Amino acid sequence: MNITLVILGTVTVVSGATALSLRNIVRSVLLLVVSWFGIAALFLWAGAEFAAFAQALVYGGAVSMVVLFAVLLTRRNHLDATVPPPPPGRLLGALIAGGAVAGIIAATVIRTPFELANDEAPSLPVRRLGTLLMGPQLAALLVAGVLLTAALLGAVVIAAGRKDDKEGAP
Amino acid sequence: MRADAPEIDSWLERLPLIARDLLAGRLPEPWRWLAQSLVAIAVLLAAFGLLFALLTLAERKVLGRIQNRPGPNRVGWGGILQPFADGIKMLTKEDIVPRSADRLLHFLAPVALVSLSLLSLAVIPYGRRLLPLDLDSGVLYFFAASASSELAVFMAGWAGRNKYSLLAAMRALAQLISYELPLLLSVVPVVMIAGTLRPSEIVEAQSGWTIGILPHWHVLTPWGFAGFAIFMVAALAESNRSPFDLPEAESELIAGHLTEYSGFKYALFFMAEYFAMCALSGMAVTLFLGGWQAPFAALQFVPSYAWFAIKLLVLLLGFIWIRATLPRLRIDQLMRLAWKFLVPLALINLLTAAFWHLSAGWAMGAQPLRWGLALALVAVPFVLIGRGLSAGLGPRTYRYAAQ
């Protein structure tokens, strides 16, 4: 077992789990950012320089901002960022949904045949990565992009759906 | 640090490396690498720490001159020791933490801000042989490191449990989300044309001169000029400098996220702001102004790091000049400038760069056409979008002030 991997993995998992269990939502987000940086560090450890920096840029720099912005905009009292514990029904739903996603991911990981890497981590220059992404992997890239756009549109629909809310339309 | 063999290689050029090897060369092999890295880090910290001190002085002096007053002139010869007096003052001040503050985040925010802004200094090529860290995706690293700094501003604003601070945090977030996009989009053409994300290779791509006096810097091409302008505007916004200093707006938000900070933590915020300014200017020099390349072929005897320093200082003085000249934007103006003006222009600039790249093989006679088309691609959208945005905003009438 590699000691760096253990440390990075522990930091990532522990900060992620703590983020889920905290009641103070701003602290949760900041811990989540730590977890994302942990993932970036894991990429770096694995020799995937580009993926690591992209992870840090997109998650640490952009997604965290959007999440924090959403949190601040939806609080009624801005300085009080605590959330009550969820009701049991919601907890159960979250467990089922989360468990399903985790199951799918785990099944995919287990069933996918991985070529065992040699001791030497393969170094892939950014240039080749770009040609690969824009050439043979273009379809996968487009599918991922379309999926994310659909998710974004869904989020907008969900967020804009409730017109008869109190406090009037913005 | 790279060790290729350039044609110009005087002892002045190699001086920093010689000095480093004197310090680290005697150590056995496994330690030498570590010592060399530590020397590079120490030099970076010392150089930019000193630059920070002198920049605060230069800023106050230049602002003073522009506003027709002398500026600080009491400590030392003509005020040259003022930053050090300020440093001692900051260090000896009481560190106040509000009782209801989030103590951990209140402490972490300045630390995170300074360390994140220092990280981005590592990948900038300061000279032909002065490159602390040569990463294959260095440009990406730079923006990953600097993008997270606004997170620290948010932490500072939120941890103070103060309305003004929180407003500043919200403004900082909105500003970052808006200006991150044009900043990155203005860099993409450079990466497209140079075909690499490695800063040292981007500098190499700008080497050479036409008839010895016209450097092949990116800023001297239509797309490069537009990209440079967009980059600098977005960099001003990213480093929270005037006229985009809405998060700290002294006159309306009593310095925003800095409200609940005192003593050395307060100084750390300023240090981080100047480091970020230096890093973004350094990246602008690398991407658009030819990095450490000399402007004329005949001036190559001047060491490359001196050229880098000159260009960096010119850009930093430009930042100060802008601060003295432009009033602060309103938040809606800030948003409109980013989303309706800079982002479309940056996207069009991608097209311009693509055209420039594809038309590189045009014959000598078609070059004026190539330049004309590229210039039109830059100028026409600029004028049209600018006109469209300012339509209906007639000349200002002063209803209450005397004419």
PDB file of N, CA, C and O in Angstrom, chain B residues 203-252:
ATOM      1  N   VAL B 203       6.324  31.152 -24.635  1.00  0.00           N
ATOM      2  CA  VAL B 203       7.318  32.229 -24.805  1.00  0.00           C
ATOM      3  C   VAL B 203       8.176  31.950 -26.035  1.00  0.00           C
ATOM      4  O   VAL B 203       8.442  32.860 -26.841  1.00  0.00           O
ATOM      5  N   GLU B 204       8.598  30.702 -26.198  1.00  0.00           N
ATOM      6  CA  GLU B 204       9.412  30.347 -27.368  1.00  0.00           C
ATOM      7  C   GLU B 204       8.656  30.638 -28.665  1.00  0.00           C
ATOM      8  O   GLU B 204       9.237  31.053 -29.659  1.00  0.00           O
ATOM      9  N   ALA B 205       7.342  30.407 -28.640  1.00  0.00           N
ATOM     10  CA  ALA B 205       6.541  30.615 -29.848  1.00  0.00           C
ATOM     11  C   ALA B 205       6.512  32.077 -30.263  1.00  0.00           C
ATOM     12  O   ALA B 205       6.172  32.388 -31.401  1.00  0.00           O
ATOM     13  N   GLN B 206       6.872  32.980 -29.348  1.00  0.00           N
ATOM     14  CA  GLN B 206       6.853  34.413 -29.677  1.00  0.00           C
ATOM     15  C   GLN B 206       8.249  34.935 -29.968  1.00  0.00           C
ATOM     16  O   GLN B 206       8.462  36.147 -29.987  1.00  0.00           O
ATOM     17  N   SER B 207       9.216  34.039 -30.181  1.00  0.00           N
ATOM     18  CA  SER B 207      10.580  34.501 -30.414  1.00  0.00           C
ATOM     19  C   SER B 207      10.733  34.929 -31.869  1.00  0.00           C
ATOM     20  O   SER B 207       9.930  34.586 -32.735  1.00  0.00           O
ATOM     21  N   GLY B 208      11.781  35.681 -32.127  1.00  0.00           N
ATOM     22  CA  GLY B 208      12.062  36.123 -33.491  1.00  0.00           C
ATOM     23  C   GLY B 208      11.601  37.540 -33.737  1.00  0.00           C
ATOM     24  O   GLY B 208      10.764  38.076 -33.009  1.00  0.00           O
ATOM     25  N   TRP B 209      12.179  38.144 -34.781  1.00  0.00           N
ATOM     26  CA  TRP B 209      11.841  39.527 -35.109  1.00  0.00           C
ATOM     27  C   TRP B 209      11.703  39.639 -36.616  1.00  0.00           C
ATOM     28  O   TRP B 209      12.383  38.926 -37.352  1.00  0.00           O
ATOM     29  N   THR B 210      10.831  40.522 -37.080  1.00  0.00           N
ATOM     30  CA  THR B 210      10.791  40.876 -38.484  1.00  0.00           C
ATOM     31  C   THR B 210      11.715  42.071 -38.671  1.00  0.00           C
ATOM     32  O   THR B 210      11.580  43.071 -37.944  1.00  0.00           O
ATOM     33  N   ILE B 211      12.634  41.968 -39.597  1.00  0.00           N
ATOM     34  CA  ILE B 211      13.721  42.928 -39.841  1.00  0.00           C
ATOM     35  C   ILE B 211      14.325  43.456 -38.547  1.00  0.00           C
ATOM     36  O   ILE B 211      14.708  44.616 -38.437  1.00  0.00           O
ATOM     37  N   GLY B 212      14.408  42.610 -37.535  1.00  0.00           N
ATOM     38  CA  GLY B 212      15.166  42.952 -36.336  1.00  0.00           C
ATOM     39  C   GLY B 212      14.499  43.904 -35.364  1.00  0.00           C
ATOM     40  O   GLY B 212      15.010  44.114 -34.268  1.00  0.00           O
ATOM     41  N   ILE B 213      13.398  44.521 -35.750  1.00  0.00           N
ATOM     42  CA  ILE B 213      12.802  45.494 -34.826  1.00  0.00           C
ATOM     43  C   ILE B 213      11.362  45.160 -34.454  1.00  0.00           C
ATOM     44  O   ILE B 213      10.861  45.652 -33.462  1.00  0.00           O
ATOM     45  N   LEU B 214      10.685  44.327 -35.260  1.00  0.00           N
ATOM     46  CA  LEU B 214       9.295  44.021 -34.935  1.00  0.00           C
ATOM     47  C   LEU B 214       9.221  42.637 -34.303  1.00  0.00           C
ATOM     48  O   LEU B 214       9.344  41.627 -34.993  1.00  0.00           O
ATOM     49  N   PRO B 215       9.048  42.576 -32.969  1.00  0.00           N
ATOM     50  CA  PRO B 215       9.006  41.269 -32.323  1.00  0.00           C
ATOM     51  C   PRO B 215       7.735  40.508 -32.684  1.00  0.00           C
ATOM     52  O   PRO B 215       6.706  41.110 -33.009  1.00  0.00           O
ATOM     53  N   HIS B 216       7.826  39.178 -32.637  1.00  0.00           N
ATOM     54  CA  HIS B 216       6.657  38.346 -32.962  1.00  0.00           C
ATOM     55  C   HIS B 216       5.818  38.073 -31.723  1.00  0.00           C
ATOM     56  O   HIS B 216       5.463  36.940 -31.458  1.00  0.00           O
ATOM     57  N   TRP B 217       5.577  39.127 -30.940  1.00  0.00           N
ATOM     58  CA  TRP B 217       4.757  38.930 -29.752  1.00  0.00           C
ATOM     59  C   TRP B 217       3.307  38.800 -30.163  1.00  0.00           C
ATOM     60  O   TRP B 217       2.869  39.371 -31.157  1.00  0.00           O
ATOM     61  N   HIS B 218       2.571  38.080 -29.308  1.00  0.00           N
ATOM     62  CA  HIS B 218       1.166  37.863 -29.648  1.00  0.00           C
ATOM     63  C   HIS B 218       0.362  39.153 -29.623  1.00  0.00           C
ATOM     64  O   HIS B 218      -0.615  39.294 -30.348  1.00  0.00           O
ATOM     65  N   VAL B 219       0.806  40.106 -28.780  1.00  0.00           N
ATOM     66  CA  VAL B 219       0.012  41.331 -28.654  1.00  0.00           C
ATOM     67  C   VAL B 219       0.050  42.137 -29.955  1.00  0.00           C
ATOM     68  O   VAL B 219      -0.821  42.967 -30.203  1.00  0.00           O
ATOM     69  N   LEU B 220       1.027  41.873 -30.815  1.00  0.00           N
ATOM     70  CA  LEU B 220       1.143  42.633 -32.054  1.00  0.00           C
ATOM     71  C   LEU B 220       0.390  41.984 -33.210  1.00  0.00           C
ATOM     72  O   LEU B 220       0.642  42.292 -34.366  1.00  0.00           O
ATOM     73  N   THR B 221      -0.515  41.060 -32.905  1.00  0.00           N
ATOM     74  CA  THR B 221      -1.415  40.520 -33.920  1.00  0.00           C
ATOM     75  C   THR B 221      -2.834  40.952 -33.543  1.00  0.00           C
ATOM     76  O   THR B 221      -3.074  41.282 -32.377  1.00  0.00           O
ATOM     77  N   PRO B 222      -3.749  40.983 -34.508  1.00  0.00           N
ATOM     78  CA  PRO B 222      -5.114  41.450 -34.169  1.00  0.00           C
ATOM     79  C   PRO B 222      -5.744  40.641 -33.039  1.00  0.00           C
ATOM     80  O   PRO B 222      -6.237  41.216 -32.061  1.00  0.00           O
ATOM     81  N   TRP B 223      -5.694  39.312 -33.126  1.00  0.00           N
ATOM     82  CA  TRP B 223      -6.340  38.511 -32.085  1.00  0.00           C
ATOM     83  C   TRP B 223      -5.605  38.656 -30.760  1.00  0.00           C
ATOM     84  O   TRP B 223      -6.215  38.652 -29.690  1.00  0.00           O
ATOM     85  N   GLY B 224      -4.274  38.802 -30.849  1.00  0.00           N
ATOM     86  CA  GLY B 224      -3.496  38.940 -29.628  1.00  0.00           C
ATOM     87  C   GLY B 224      -3.792  40.242 -28.916  1.00  0.00           C
ATOM     88  O   GLY B 224      -3.898  40.287 -27.689  1.00  0.00           O
ATOM     89  N   PHE B 225      -3.963  41.303 -29.690  1.00  0.00           N
ATOM     90  CA  PHE B 225      -4.262  42.597 -29.075  1.00  0.00           C
ATOM     91  C   PHE B 225      -5.608  42.543 -28.367  1.00  0.00           C
ATOM     92  O   PHE B 225      -5.738  42.968 -27.209  1.00  0.00           O
ATOM     93  N   ALA B 226      -6.606  41.991 -29.071  1.00  0.00           N
ATOM     94  CA  ALA B 226      -7.927  41.876 -28.449  1.00  0.00           C
ATOM     95  C   ALA B 226      -7.858  40.990 -27.209  1.00  0.00           C
ATOM     96  O   ALA B 226      -8.413  41.319 -26.159  1.00  0.00           O
ATOM     97  N   GLY B 227      -7.147  39.856 -27.338  1.00  0.00           N
ATOM     98  CA  GLY B 227      -7.023  38.948 -26.202  1.00  0.00           C
ATOM     99  C   GLY B 227      -6.337  39.620 -25.034  1.00  0.00           C
ATOM    100  O   GLY B 227      -6.753  39.472 -23.882  1.00  0.00           O
ATOM    101  N   PHE B 228      -5.274  40.378 -25.318  1.00  0.00           N
ATOM    102  CA  PHE B 228      -4.543  41.069 -24.259  1.00  0.00           C
ATOM    103  C   PHE B 228      -5.452  42.063 -23.539  1.00  0.00           C
ATOM    104  O   PHE B 228      -5.471  42.120 -22.301  1.00  0.00           O
ATOM    105  N   ALA B 229      -6.219  42.824 -24.323  1.00  0.00           N
ATOM    106  CA  ALA B 229      -7.112  43.811 -23.700  1.00  0.00           C
ATOM    107  C   ALA B 229      -8.139  43.110 -22.811  1.00  0.00           C
ATOM    108  O   ALA B 229      -8.350  43.506 -21.655  1.00  0.00           O
ATOM    109  N   ILE B 230      -8.748  42.029 -23.328  1.00  0.00           N
ATOM    110  CA  ILE B 230      -9.756  41.311 -22.531  1.00  0.00           C
ATOM    111  C   ILE B 230      -9.109  40.721 -21.294  1.00  0.00           C
ATOM    112  O   ILE B 230      -9.645  40.791 -20.187  1.00  0.00           O
ATOM    113  N   PHE B 231      -7.914  40.156 -21.483  1.00  0.00           N
ATOM    114  CA  PHE B 231      -7.212  39.532 -20.353  1.00  0.00           C
ATOM    115  C   PHE B 231      -6.942  40.559 -19.266  1.00  0.00           C
ATOM    116  O   PHE B 231      -7.151  40.298 -18.081  1.00  0.00           O
ATOM    117  N   MET B 232      -6.478  41.749 -19.663  1.00  0.00           N
ATOM    118  CA  MET B 232      -6.118  42.735 -18.652  1.00  0.00           C
ATOM    119  C   MET B 232      -7.360  43.240 -17.912  1.00  0.00           C
ATOM    120  O   MET B 232      -7.312  43.431 -16.701  1.00  0.00           O
ATOM    121  N   VAL B 233      -8.462  43.438 -18.639  1.00  0.00           N
ATOM    122  CA  VAL B 233      -9.690  43.880 -17.959  1.00  0.00           C
ATOM    123  C   VAL B 233     -10.149  42.810 -16.973  1.00  0.00           C
ATOM    124  O   VAL B 233     -10.466  43.092 -15.810  1.00  0.00           O
ATOM    125  N   ALA B 234     -10.139  41.555 -17.434  1.00  0.00           N
ATOM    126  CA  ALA B 234     -10.574  40.472 -16.554  1.00  0.00           C
ATOM    127  C   ALA B 234      -9.591  40.288 -15.400  1.00  0.00           C
ATOM    128  O   ALA B 234      -9.999  39.965 -14.282  1.00  0.00           O
ATOM    129  N   ALA B 235      -8.300  40.533 -15.654  1.00  0.00           N
ATOM    130  CA  ALA B 235      -7.316  40.400 -14.582  1.00  0.00           C
ATOM    131  C   ALA B 235      -7.533  41.467 -13.519  1.00  0.00           C
ATOM    132  O   ALA B 235      -7.405  41.198 -12.319  1.00  0.00           O
ATOM    133  N   LEU B 236      -7.873  42.673 -13.953  1.00  0.00           N
ATOM    134  CA  LEU B 236      -8.210  43.733 -12.997  1.00  0.00           C
ATOM    135  C   LEU B 236      -9.351  43.277 -12.096  1.00  0.00           C
ATOM    136  O   LEU B 236      -9.322  43.465 -10.883  1.00  0.00           O
ATOM    137  N   ALA B 237     -10.365  42.659 -12.729  1.00  0.00           N
ATOM    138  CA  ALA B 237     -11.526  42.225 -11.962  1.00  0.00           C
ATOM    139  C   ALA B 237     -11.159  41.064 -11.049  1.00  0.00           C
ATOM    140  O   ALA B 237     -11.601  40.996  -9.908  1.00  0.00           O
ATOM    141  N   GLU B 238     -10.325  40.146 -11.542  1.00  0.00           N
ATOM    142  CA  GLU B 238      -9.971  38.975 -10.742  1.00  0.00           C
ATOM    143  C   GLU B 238      -9.169  39.361  -9.507  1.00  0.00           C
ATOM    144  O   GLU B 238      -9.285  38.723  -8.474  1.00  0.00           O
ATOM    145  N   SER B 239      -8.332  40.376  -9.649  1.00  0.00           N
ATOM    146  CA  SER B 239      -7.511  40.745  -8.494  1.00  0.00           C
ATOM    147  C   SER B 239      -8.195  41.814  -7.647  1.00  0.00           C
ATOM    148  O   SER B 239      -7.558  42.403  -6.787  1.00  0.00           O
ATOM    149  N   ASN B 240      -9.491  42.041  -7.881  1.00  0.00           N
ATOM    150  CA  ASN B 240     -10.274  42.992  -7.085  1.00  0.00           C
ATOM    151  C   ASN B 240      -9.661  44.370  -7.076  1.00  0.00           C
ATOM    152  O   ASN B 240      -9.689  45.075  -6.076  1.00  0.00           O
ATOM    153  N   ARG B 241      -9.064  44.758  -8.192  1.00  0.00           N
ATOM    154  CA  ARG B 241      -8.441  46.076  -8.246  1.00  0.00           C
ATOM    155  C   ARG B 241      -9.453  47.085  -8.767  1.00  0.00           C
ATOM    156  O   ARG B 241     -10.386  46.735  -9.494  1.00  0.00           O
ATOM    157  N   SER B 242      -9.240  48.341  -8.428  1.00  0.00           N
ATOM    158  CA  SER B 242     -10.057  49.397  -8.992  1.00  0.00           C
ATOM    159  C   SER B 242      -9.941  49.333 -10.518  1.00  0.00           C
ATOM    160  O   SER B 242      -8.848  49.076 -11.019  1.00  0.00           O
ATOM    161  N   PRO B 243     -10.970  49.566 -11.304  1.00  0.00           N
ATOM    162  CA  PRO B 243     -12.323  49.975 -10.930  1.00  0.00           C
ATOM    163  C   PRO B 243     -13.251  48.820 -10.602  1.00  0.00           C
ATOM    164  O   PRO B 243     -14.458  49.021 -10.577  1.00  0.00           O
ATOM    165  N   PHE B 244     -12.715  47.640 -10.347  1.00  0.00           N
ATOM    166  CA  PHE B 244     -13.568  46.491 -10.028  1.00  0.00           C
ATOM    167  C   PHE B 244     -13.446  46.120  -8.550  1.00  0.00           C
ATOM    168  O   PHE B 244     -13.590  44.962  -8.206  1.00  0.00           O
ATOM    169  N   ASP B 245     -13.135  47.099  -7.693  1.00  0.00           N
ATOM    170  CA  ASP B 245     -12.921  46.746  -6.290  1.00  0.00           C
ATOM    171  C   ASP B 245     -14.224  46.771  -5.501  1.00  0.00           C
ATOM    172  O   ASP B 245     -14.247  47.179  -4.345  1.00  0.00           O
ATOM    173  N   LEU B 246     -15.308  46.297  -6.131  1.00  0.00           N
ATOM    174  CA  LEU B 246     -16.589  46.290  -5.429  1.00  0.00           C
ATOM    175  C   LEU B 246     -16.582  45.470  -4.156  1.00  0.00           C
ATOM    176  O   LEU B 246     -17.213  45.860  -3.191  1.00  0.00           O
ATOM    177  N   PRO B 247     -15.892  44.317  -4.107  1.00  0.00           N
ATOM    178  CA  PRO B 247     -15.930  43.556  -2.860  1.00  0.00           C
ATOM    179  C   PRO B 247     -15.386  44.340  -1.678  1.00  0.00           C
ATOM    180  O   PRO B 247     -15.812  44.123  -0.557  1.00  0.00           O
ATOM    181  N   GLU B 248     -14.415  45.237  -1.895  1.00  0.00           N
ATOM    182  CA  GLU B 248     -13.917  45.935  -0.715  1.00  0.00           C
ATOM    183  C   GLU B 248     -14.329  47.395  -0.640  1.00  0.00           C
ATOM    184  O   GLU B 248     -14.160  47.993   0.424  1.00  0.00           O
ATOM    185  N   ALA B 249     -14.872  47.912  -1.718  1.00  0.00           N
ATOM    186  CA  ALA B 249     -15.441  49.271  -1.744  1.00  0.00           C
ATOM    187  C   ALA B 249     -15.436  50.030  -0.425  1.00  0.00           C
ATOM    188  O   ALA B 249     -16.386  49.971   0.343  1.00  0.00           O
ATOM    189  N   GLU B 250     -14.373  50.760  -0.141  1.00  0.00           N
ATOM    190  CA  GLU B 250     -14.246  51.441   1.156  1.00  0.00           C
ATOM    191  C   GLU B 250     -15.410  52.371   1.432  1.00  0.00           C
ATOM    192  O   GLU B 250     -15.894  52.469   2.556  1.00  0.00           O
ATOM    193  N   SER B 251     -15.886  53.054   0.393  1.00  0.00           N
ATOM    194  CA  SER B 251     -16.839  54.118   0.639  1.00  0.00           C
ATOM    195  C   SER B 251     -18.259  53.607   0.822  1.00  0.00           C
ATOM    196  O   SER B 251     -19.105  54.323   1.332  1.00  0.00           O
ATOM    197  N   GLU B 252     -18.558  52.386   0.414  1.00  0.00           N
ATOM    198  CA  GLU B 252     -19.922  51.902   0.573  1.00  0.00           C
ATOM    199  C   GLU B 252     -19.999  50.674   1.465  1.00  0.00           C
ATOM    200  O   GLU B 252     -20.993  50.441   2.126  1.00  0.00           O
TER     201      GLU B 252
END
